[in-house]
Amino acid sequence: MGKFWIVQLIILIVASLFILVGRKKHGSYKSLILFFMVYIISSFLNEVAFYYPSLDFIGGEWNWSGKLYSIVFSLLFILFGWKYFRGRHYFRIRQKRANLPIVVLVIVFILVAVGSYLNSSGNTFDKETMLFQLIMPTVDEEISFRGIMIVLLTQVVREYYKIGKMKLGRPSVWITAMVFALLHGLSFNDSWGVKFDLIPFLYTGVLGFLYGWITIRTKSILLPMISHSLNNVVSFLI
């Protein structure tokens, strides 16, 4: 478990640097603490069944129990912390400015095809895999990253990174994408050597940025959830 916490510490340090660069003058410290808390607890719950096998009450080839723990935590956080989302949440069916994100979905599918080709690992595809990839990562990651963390960060960081008058994108989207990428690309091997997988890092980073951008544009996590589910399934079919 020590490796897990070291990886999380590295990710939080990188996220903190991006937050410092983009932090607004009167950003909410409470929202910042909650952002870190949500990330750490969600990440731990995702891994808990690996470290404590007795907590894996579902079984199977995939991490059903860990994902379910994380989803339940996210839903409880939204329920009891609704005041942080009131008037600025993305849990809605109705879309705003949905035309342009449709084009982005096409780009995402291209990225899936390229990423699957470059990162082919000989995955076997069966009913359990299809069901898991269609539902669990999408529900867990879109609710936690795009539904919760982006909203908390918007209360901490400025609306845009800027150099002079040039806008370089939204800090909340960049930061969640960076965290999402590091989570998928950074690990330790058995001898405690740092393992950095560049392709998964770039691949998930770009996807995380696009999902965040679509969320902000449409004011909803619906399209990112649909795209995420299809991407996961397609990546195993290619």
C-alpha positions as CSV (number, residue, x, y, z in Angstrom):
1,M,0.0,0.0,0.0
2,G,3.0,2.3,0.5
3,K,3.4,2.5,-3.3
4,F,-0.2,3.7,-3.6
5,W,0.3,6.6,-1.2
6,I,3.6,7.7,-2.8
7,V,1.9,7.8,-6.2
8,Q,-1.0,9.8,-4.7
9,L,1.4,12.2,-3.0
10,I,3.2,12.8,-6.4
11,I,-0.1,13.5,-8.1
12,L,-1.3,15.9,-5.4
13,I,2.0,17.8,-5.5
14,V,1.7,18.3,-9.3
15,A,-2.0,19.3,-8.9
16,S,-1.0,21.7,-6.2
17,L,1.5,23.4,-8.5
18,F,-1.2,23.9,-11.2
19,I,-3.6,25.2,-8.6
20,L,-1.1,27.7,-7.3
21,V,-0.6,29.0,-10.8
22,G,-4.3,29.4,-11.4
23,R,-5.6,30.2,-8.0
24,K,-7.9,33.2,-7.8
25,K,-7.5,35.9,-5.2
26,H,-10.5,34.9,-3.0
27,G,-10.6,31.2,-3.8
28,S,-12.4,28.9,-1.3
29,Y,-9.9,27.0,1.0
30,K,-12.7,24.7,2.0
31,S,-13.4,23.7,-1.6
32,L,-9.7,23.2,-2.1
33,I,-9.5,20.8,0.9
34,L,-12.6,19.0,-0.3
35,F,-11.1,18.6,-3.8
36,F,-8.1,16.9,-2.3
37,M,-10.3,14.8,0.1
38,V,-12.6,13.6,-2.7
39,Y,-9.6,12.6,-4.9
40,I,-7.8,10.7,-2.1
41,I,-10.8,8.9,-0.8
42,S,-12.1,8.0,-4.3
43,S,-8.7,6.7,-5.3
44,F,-8.3,4.7,-2.2
45,L,-11.8,3.1,-2.5
46,N,-10.9,2.1,-6.1
47,E,-7.9,0.1,-4.8
48,V,-9.3,-1.1,-1.4
49,A,-10.4,-4.5,-2.7
50,F,-6.9,-5.2,-3.9
51,Y,-5.3,-4.5,-0.5
52,Y,-8.1,-6.1,1.5
53,P,-9.5,-9.0,-0.5
54,S,-12.2,-9.7,2.0
55,L,-13.9,-6.4,0.9
56,D,-14.2,-7.7,-2.6
57,F,-17.8,-8.9,-2.2
58,I,-18.6,-9.1,-5.9
59,G,-15.7,-10.9,-7.3
60,G,-15.1,-11.4,-11.0
61,E,-12.2,-10.5,-13.2
62,W,-12.7,-6.8,-12.9
63,N,-12.7,-4.3,-10.0
64,W,-16.4,-4.2,-9.5
65,S,-16.3,-3.8,-5.7
66,G,-13.7,-1.0,-5.8
67,K,-15.6,1.0,-8.4
68,L,-18.9,0.5,-6.5
69,Y,-17.3,1.8,-3.3
70,S,-16.1,4.9,-5.0
71,I,-19.4,5.5,-6.8
72,V,-21.3,5.3,-3.5
73,F,-18.9,7.7,-1.8
74,S,-19.3,10.2,-4.7
75,L,-23.1,10.0,-4.5
76,L,-23.0,10.5,-0.7
77,F,-20.7,13.4,-1.1
78,I,-23.1,15.1,-3.6
79,L,-26.1,14.3,-1.3
80,F,-24.6,15.8,1.9
81,G,-22.5,18.5,0.2
82,W,-25.1,19.8,-2.2
83,K,-24.5,23.4,-1.1
84,Y,-21.2,23.3,-3.0
85,F,-23.1,22.4,-6.2
86,R,-26.2,24.5,-6.0
87,G,-26.5,26.6,-9.1
88,R,-23.4,25.3,-10.7
89,H,-23.7,21.5,-11.0
90,Y,-23.4,19.4,-14.1
91,F,-25.9,16.6,-13.2
92,R,-28.5,17.5,-15.8
93,I,-29.9,15.9,-18.9
94,R,-30.5,19.1,-20.8
95,Q,-27.5,20.1,-22.8
96,K,-26.1,23.6,-23.6
97,R,-24.1,24.4,-26.7
98,A,-24.2,20.8,-27.7
99,N,-23.3,21.1,-31.4
100,L,-19.6,21.6,-31.2
101,P,-19.0,18.9,-28.6
102,I,-20.5,16.4,-31.1
103,V,-17.6,17.1,-33.3
104,V,-15.3,16.5,-30.3
105,L,-16.9,13.1,-29.8
106,V,-15.7,12.1,-33.3
107,I,-12.2,13.2,-32.4
108,V,-12.4,11.2,-29.3
109,F,-13.3,8.0,-31.2
110,I,-10.3,8.6,-33.5
111,L,-8.1,9.0,-30.4
112,V,-9.5,5.7,-29.1
113,A,-8.6,3.9,-32.3
114,V,-5.1,5.4,-32.3
115,G,-4.6,4.8,-28.6
116,S,-5.8,1.2,-28.8
117,Y,-3.4,0.5,-31.7
118,L,-0.4,2.0,-29.9
119,N,-1.3,0.6,-26.5
120,S,-2.5,-2.8,-27.6
121,S,-2.2,-5.3,-24.7
122,G,-4.1,-8.3,-26.0
123,N,-7.1,-7.8,-23.9
124,T,-9.7,-10.5,-24.1
125,F,-13.3,-9.4,-24.6
126,D,-16.2,-11.2,-22.9
127,K,-19.6,-10.3,-21.5
128,E,-18.2,-9.3,-18.1
129,T,-15.6,-7.1,-19.7
130,M,-18.2,-5.4,-21.9
131,L,-20.6,-4.8,-19.0
132,F,-17.8,-3.5,-16.7
133,Q,-16.2,-1.2,-19.3
134,L,-19.6,0.1,-20.4
135,I,-20.7,1.1,-16.9
136,M,-18.3,1.2,-14.0
137,P,-15.3,3.3,-15.1
138,T,-17.6,5.8,-16.7
139,V,-20.0,6.3,-13.8
140,D,-17.2,6.4,-11.3
141,E,-14.8,8.7,-13.1
142,E,-17.2,11.1,-14.7
143,I,-19.1,11.7,-11.5
144,S,-15.9,12.1,-9.4
145,F,-13.7,14.0,-11.9
146,R,-16.1,16.0,-14.0
147,G,-19.1,16.1,-11.8
148,I,-17.4,16.8,-8.4
149,M,-13.8,17.8,-8.8
150,I,-14.2,20.3,-11.6
151,V,-17.0,22.1,-9.7
152,L,-14.9,22.3,-6.5
153,L,-11.9,23.6,-8.5
154,T,-14.0,26.4,-10.1
155,Q,-14.5,27.8,-6.6
156,V,-10.7,27.8,-6.1
157,V,-9.0,28.7,-9.4
158,R,-9.5,31.5,-12.0
159,E,-11.8,31.0,-15.0
160,Y,-8.8,30.9,-17.4
161,Y,-5.0,30.5,-17.4
162,K,-3.7,33.6,-19.2
163,I,-0.5,35.0,-20.7
164,G,-1.2,38.6,-21.1
165,K,-4.6,38.7,-22.9
166,M,-4.2,35.2,-24.4
167,K,-6.4,32.6,-22.8
168,L,-4.8,29.2,-22.3
169,G,-7.9,27.2,-21.2
170,R,-9.6,26.7,-17.9
171,P,-7.5,25.6,-14.9
172,S,-10.3,23.4,-13.6
173,V,-10.2,21.4,-16.8
174,W,-6.4,21.3,-17.1
175,I,-5.9,20.2,-13.5
176,T,-8.5,17.4,-13.5
177,A,-7.1,16.2,-16.9
178,M,-3.5,16.2,-15.4
179,V,-4.6,14.3,-12.3
180,F,-6.6,11.9,-14.5
181,A,-3.6,11.3,-16.8
182,L,-1.1,10.8,-13.9
183,L,-3.5,8.4,-12.3
184,H,-3.4,6.2,-15.4
185,G,0.3,6.7,-16.3
186,L,2.2,6.7,-13.1
187,S,3.1,3.7,-10.9
188,F,5.9,1.9,-9.1
189,N,7.3,-1.5,-10.1
190,D,8.1,-4.4,-7.7
191,S,11.5,-3.0,-6.9
192,W,10.1,0.5,-6.1
193,G,11.3,2.0,-9.3
194,V,9.1,4.7,-10.8
195,K,7.2,3.5,-13.8
196,F,5.9,6.2,-16.2
197,D,3.9,5.0,-19.1
198,L,3.9,7.9,-21.6
199,I,1.2,6.6,-24.0
200,P,-1.5,6.0,-21.3
201,F,-0.5,9.3,-19.8
202,L,-0.9,11.3,-23.0
203,Y,-4.0,9.3,-24.1
204,T,-5.9,9.6,-20.9
205,G,-4.7,13.2,-20.5
206,V,-6.2,14.3,-23.8
207,L,-9.4,12.4,-23.2
208,G,-9.7,13.9,-19.7
209,F,-9.2,17.3,-21.1
210,L,-11.8,16.7,-23.8
211,Y,-14.3,15.3,-21.3
212,G,-13.8,18.3,-19.0
213,W,-14.1,20.7,-21.9
214,I,-17.4,19.1,-23.1
215,T,-18.7,19.2,-19.5
216,I,-18.1,22.9,-19.2
217,R,-19.5,23.6,-22.7
218,T,-22.7,21.6,-22.3
219,K,-23.1,22.2,-18.5
220,S,-23.7,18.4,-18.2
221,I,-21.7,15.2,-17.8
222,L,-24.1,13.3,-20.0
223,L,-22.1,13.5,-23.2
224,P,-18.8,12.7,-21.5
225,M,-20.4,9.7,-19.9
226,I,-21.8,8.4,-23.2
227,S,-18.4,9.0,-24.9
228,H,-16.4,7.5,-22.1
229,S,-18.5,4.3,-22.1
230,L,-18.3,3.9,-25.9
231,N,-14.6,4.6,-25.8
232,N,-13.9,1.9,-23.2
233,V,-15.9,-0.7,-25.1
234,V,-14.5,0.3,-28.6
235,S,-10.9,0.2,-27.2
236,F,-11.4,-3.5,-26.3
237,L,-13.0,-4.3,-29.6
238,I,-10.3,-2.9,-31.8
